């Protein structure tokens, strides 16, 4: 179950797996700590997903 | 009797509304700023995501007793999932006309690529093939574990496990490069 924290933080678990993991998260302090450590990784990966970024609008006055 | 029940519901509703309004005050602004980036600056969509996130937070209010850093990490994760679900629904894509397998890493480092995008692409390239592959086939293409497992021809458990070690490795590299905390 612990390894699912990465899939959870990325939002790629199926609906029921996602719910099951959240229930696990309620009591697992190791996964809670891991979630905090990993939470910024998907944001950084988003740099690769959204090339027309929000800053695009800022530049076009 | 019925009237009494109505009142009970009304007060419960009022209390819920009050609590959700409180959550808005506490997390609404930061969440909106954060989510706008992942909705391609679509403000209306971002506002809907904030609302849905805070309603879920209210429904799972026990989690709001966590320490602030953990609450924030959880809210961001809930919001991200809502954005991804929305993106999947919007891009109604039948299997036959699957988006071409563009190589996200092969996009030329043109002017439109931010510095951090280049750093992240480099970090991803430095991972092992197995780790990079599962990150690309899940998150970067908005696919679930099961979908990626089918495409890669490996068990879902293996995808999850590789994703775990891959994401941890990626975070380490990004931290060494100074872009992750």
PDB file of C-alpha atoms in Angstrom, chain A residues 1-59, chain B residues 34 36-38 40-41 60 63 66-67 69-70 72-74 76-78 80-81 84-85 87 104-105 107 111-114 116-117 120-121 124 135 138-146 157 160-161 163-165 167-168 170-171 174 179-181:
ATOM      1  CA  UNK A   1       0.000   0.000   0.000  1.00  0.00           C
ATOM      2  CA  UNK A   2       2.783   2.468   0.887  1.00  0.00           C
ATOM      3  CA  UNK A   3       4.116   2.538  -2.657  1.00  0.00           C
ATOM      4  CA  UNK A   4       0.773   3.821  -3.912  1.00  0.00           C
ATOM      5  CA  UNK A   5       1.566   7.220  -2.445  1.00  0.00           C
ATOM      6  CA  UNK A   6       3.328   8.208  -5.690  1.00  0.00           C
ATOM      7  CA  UNK A   7       0.379   7.188  -7.868  1.00  0.00           C
ATOM      8  CA  UNK A   8      -1.914   8.958  -5.403  1.00  0.00           C
ATOM      9  CA  UNK A   9       0.000  12.242  -5.472  1.00  0.00           C
ATOM     10  CA  UNK A  10       0.021  12.122  -9.287  1.00  0.00           C
ATOM     11  CA  UNK A  11      -3.728  11.462  -9.388  1.00  0.00           C
ATOM     12  CA  UNK A  12      -3.408   8.349 -11.564  1.00  0.00           C
ATOM     13  CA  UNK A  13      -5.126   5.775  -9.331  1.00  0.00           C
ATOM     14  CA  UNK A  14      -8.540   4.421 -10.287  1.00  0.00           C
ATOM     15  CA  UNK A  15     -11.454   5.866  -8.316  1.00  0.00           C
ATOM     16  CA  UNK A  16     -11.776   2.983  -5.838  1.00  0.00           C
ATOM     17  CA  UNK A  17      -8.009   2.672  -5.386  1.00  0.00           C
ATOM     18  CA  UNK A  18      -7.874   6.388  -4.718  1.00  0.00           C
ATOM     19  CA  UNK A  19     -10.496   6.099  -1.992  1.00  0.00           C
ATOM     20  CA  UNK A  20      -8.784   3.079  -0.472  1.00  0.00           C
ATOM     21  CA  UNK A  21      -5.471   4.887  -0.403  1.00  0.00           C
ATOM     22  CA  UNK A  22      -7.012   7.932   1.287  1.00  0.00           C
ATOM     23  CA  UNK A  23      -8.347   5.662   4.023  1.00  0.00           C
ATOM     24  CA  UNK A  24      -4.843   4.231   4.428  1.00  0.00           C
ATOM     25  CA  UNK A  25      -3.440   7.764   4.542  1.00  0.00           C
ATOM     26  CA  UNK A  26      -5.693   8.596   7.478  1.00  0.00           C
ATOM     27  CA  UNK A  27      -3.704   6.306   9.741  1.00  0.00           C
ATOM     28  CA  UNK A  28      -0.284   5.953   8.080  1.00  0.00           C
ATOM     29  CA  UNK A  29       2.099   8.669   9.230  1.00  0.00           C
ATOM     30  CA  UNK A  30       4.853   7.395   6.919  1.00  0.00           C
ATOM     31  CA  UNK A  31       2.628   7.971   3.879  1.00  0.00           C
ATOM     32  CA  UNK A  32       1.520  11.341   5.242  1.00  0.00           C
ATOM     33  CA  UNK A  33       5.150  12.433   5.440  1.00  0.00           C
ATOM     34  CA  UNK A  34       5.853  11.030   1.971  1.00  0.00           C
ATOM     35  CA  UNK A  35       2.842  12.866   0.533  1.00  0.00           C
ATOM     36  CA  UNK A  36       4.220  16.168   1.812  1.00  0.00           C
ATOM     37  CA  UNK A  37       7.638  15.411   0.343  1.00  0.00           C
ATOM     38  CA  UNK A  38       6.309  14.400  -3.073  1.00  0.00           C
ATOM     39  CA  UNK A  39       3.487  16.898  -3.546  1.00  0.00           C
ATOM     40  CA  UNK A  40       5.544  19.410  -5.515  1.00  0.00           C
ATOM     41  CA  UNK A  41       6.809  16.851  -8.055  1.00  0.00           C
ATOM     42  CA  UNK A  42       3.627  16.807 -10.200  1.00  0.00           C
ATOM     43  CA  UNK A  43       3.692  20.618 -10.281  1.00  0.00           C
ATOM     44  CA  UNK A  44       7.206  20.455 -11.683  1.00  0.00           C
ATOM     45  CA  UNK A  45       6.179  17.794 -14.192  1.00  0.00           C
ATOM     46  CA  UNK A  46       3.379  20.127 -15.294  1.00  0.00           C
ATOM     47  CA  UNK A  47       6.102  22.326 -16.772  1.00  0.00           C
ATOM     48  CA  UNK A  48       6.370  19.661 -19.457  1.00  0.00           C
ATOM     49  CA  UNK A  49       2.631  19.280 -19.941  1.00  0.00           C
ATOM     50  CA  UNK A  50       1.456  22.825 -20.460  1.00  0.00           C
ATOM     51  CA  UNK A  51       3.762  24.603 -22.807  1.00  0.00           C
ATOM     52  CA  UNK A  52       1.428  27.594 -23.333  1.00  0.00           C
ATOM     53  CA  UNK A  53       1.749  28.593 -19.697  1.00  0.00           C
ATOM     54  CA  UNK A  54       0.019  31.204 -17.580  1.00  0.00           C
ATOM     55  CA  UNK A  55       3.022  33.503 -18.053  1.00  0.00           C
ATOM     56  CA  UNK A  56       2.127  33.604 -21.751  1.00  0.00           C
ATOM     57  CA  UNK A  57      -0.808  35.876 -20.917  1.00  0.00           C
ATOM     58  CA  UNK A  58       1.359  38.138 -18.818  1.00  0.00           C
ATOM     59  CA  UNK A  59       3.731  38.646 -21.699  1.00  0.00           C
TER      60      UNK A  59
ATOM     61  CA  UNK B  34      -2.124  27.104  -7.607  1.00  0.00           C
ATOM     62  CA  UNK B  36      -4.948  28.208 -12.315  1.00  0.00           C
ATOM     63  CA  UNK B  37      -1.560  27.058 -13.500  1.00  0.00           C
ATOM     64  CA  UNK B  38      -2.764  23.523 -14.142  1.00  0.00           C
ATOM     65  CA  UNK B  40      -3.987  26.578 -18.445  1.00  0.00           C
ATOM     66  CA  UNK B  41      -5.118  29.783 -16.733  1.00  0.00           C
ATOM     67  CA  UNK B  60     -13.826  14.605   5.012  1.00  0.00           C
ATOM     68  CA  UNK B  63      -8.572  15.400   7.756  1.00  0.00           C
ATOM     69  CA  UNK B  66      -4.135  17.378  10.397  1.00  0.00           C
ATOM     70  CA  UNK B  67      -1.239  19.796  10.638  1.00  0.00           C
ATOM     71  CA  UNK B  69       1.407  21.281   5.789  1.00  0.00           C
ATOM     72  CA  UNK B  70      -0.345  17.951   5.439  1.00  0.00           C
ATOM     73  CA  UNK B  72      -2.257  21.634   2.109  1.00  0.00           C
ATOM     74  CA  UNK B  73      -0.591  18.612   0.463  1.00  0.00           C
ATOM     75  CA  UNK B  74      -3.876  16.706   0.615  1.00  0.00           C
ATOM     76  CA  UNK B  76      -3.489  20.030  -3.674  1.00  0.00           C
ATOM     77  CA  UNK B  77      -3.701  16.316  -4.418  1.00  0.00           C
ATOM     78  CA  UNK B  78      -7.502  16.315  -4.335  1.00  0.00           C
ATOM     79  CA  UNK B  80      -5.070  17.852  -9.033  1.00  0.00           C
ATOM     80  CA  UNK B  81      -7.173  14.755  -9.397  1.00  0.00           C
ATOM     81  CA  UNK B  84      -7.098  15.509 -14.373  1.00  0.00           C
ATOM     82  CA  UNK B  85     -10.618  14.011 -14.352  1.00  0.00           C
ATOM     83  CA  UNK B  87      -9.238  17.090 -18.641  1.00  0.00           C
ATOM     84  CA  UNK B 104       7.372  15.227 -24.427  1.00  0.00           C
ATOM     85  CA  UNK B 105      11.119  15.146 -23.947  1.00  0.00           C
ATOM     86  CA  UNK B 107      10.115  19.123 -27.773  1.00  0.00           C
ATOM     87  CA  UNK B 111      11.949  30.227 -26.348  1.00  0.00           C
ATOM     88  CA  UNK B 112       8.534  29.085 -25.166  1.00  0.00           C
ATOM     89  CA  UNK B 113      10.061  26.533 -22.856  1.00  0.00           C
ATOM     90  CA  UNK B 114      10.662  27.896 -19.402  1.00  0.00           C
ATOM     91  CA  UNK B 116      12.336  24.981 -15.158  1.00  0.00           C
ATOM     92  CA  UNK B 117      10.795  22.949 -17.995  1.00  0.00           C
ATOM     93  CA  UNK B 120      12.676  19.006 -15.363  1.00  0.00           C
ATOM     94  CA  UNK B 121      13.171  17.427 -18.806  1.00  0.00           C
ATOM     95  CA  UNK B 124      13.604  13.026 -16.281  1.00  0.00           C
ATOM     96  CA  UNK B 135       6.125   8.574 -15.412  1.00  0.00           C
ATOM     97  CA  UNK B 138       0.893   7.731 -16.567  1.00  0.00           C
ATOM     98  CA  UNK B 139       1.016  11.321 -15.403  1.00  0.00           C
ATOM     99  CA  UNK B 140       2.412  12.989 -18.501  1.00  0.00           C
ATOM    100  CA  UNK B 141      -0.282  11.442 -20.687  1.00  0.00           C
ATOM    101  CA  UNK B 142      -3.168  11.666 -18.208  1.00  0.00           C
ATOM    102  CA  UNK B 143      -3.443   7.892 -18.000  1.00  0.00           C
ATOM    103  CA  UNK B 144      -4.346   5.783 -15.008  1.00  0.00           C
ATOM    104  CA  UNK B 145      -2.144   3.001 -13.672  1.00  0.00           C
ATOM    105  CA  UNK B 146      -4.359   0.355 -15.309  1.00  0.00           C
ATOM    106  CA  UNK B 157       1.491  -3.395  -9.277  1.00  0.00           C
ATOM    107  CA  UNK B 160       2.873   1.512  -9.098  1.00  0.00           C
ATOM    108  CA  UNK B 161       6.134   0.278  -7.677  1.00  0.00           C
ATOM    109  CA  UNK B 163       6.339   4.980 -10.219  1.00  0.00           C
ATOM    110  CA  UNK B 164       7.120   5.140  -6.519  1.00  0.00           C
ATOM    111  CA  UNK B 165      10.855   4.682  -6.959  1.00  0.00           C
ATOM    112  CA  UNK B 167       9.115   9.770  -8.529  1.00  0.00           C
ATOM    113  CA  UNK B 168      11.355   9.582  -5.473  1.00  0.00           C
ATOM    114  CA  UNK B 170      13.102  12.398  -9.759  1.00  0.00           C
ATOM    115  CA  UNK B 171      12.539  14.442  -6.636  1.00  0.00           C
ATOM    116  CA  UNK B 174      15.312  18.026  -8.847  1.00  0.00           C
ATOM    117  CA  UNK B 179      14.200  23.298  -8.092  1.00  0.00           C
ATOM    118  CA  UNK B 180      12.596  21.084  -5.436  1.00  0.00           C
ATOM    119  CA  UNK B 181      12.575  21.628  -1.687  1.00  0.00           C
TER     120      UNK B 181
END
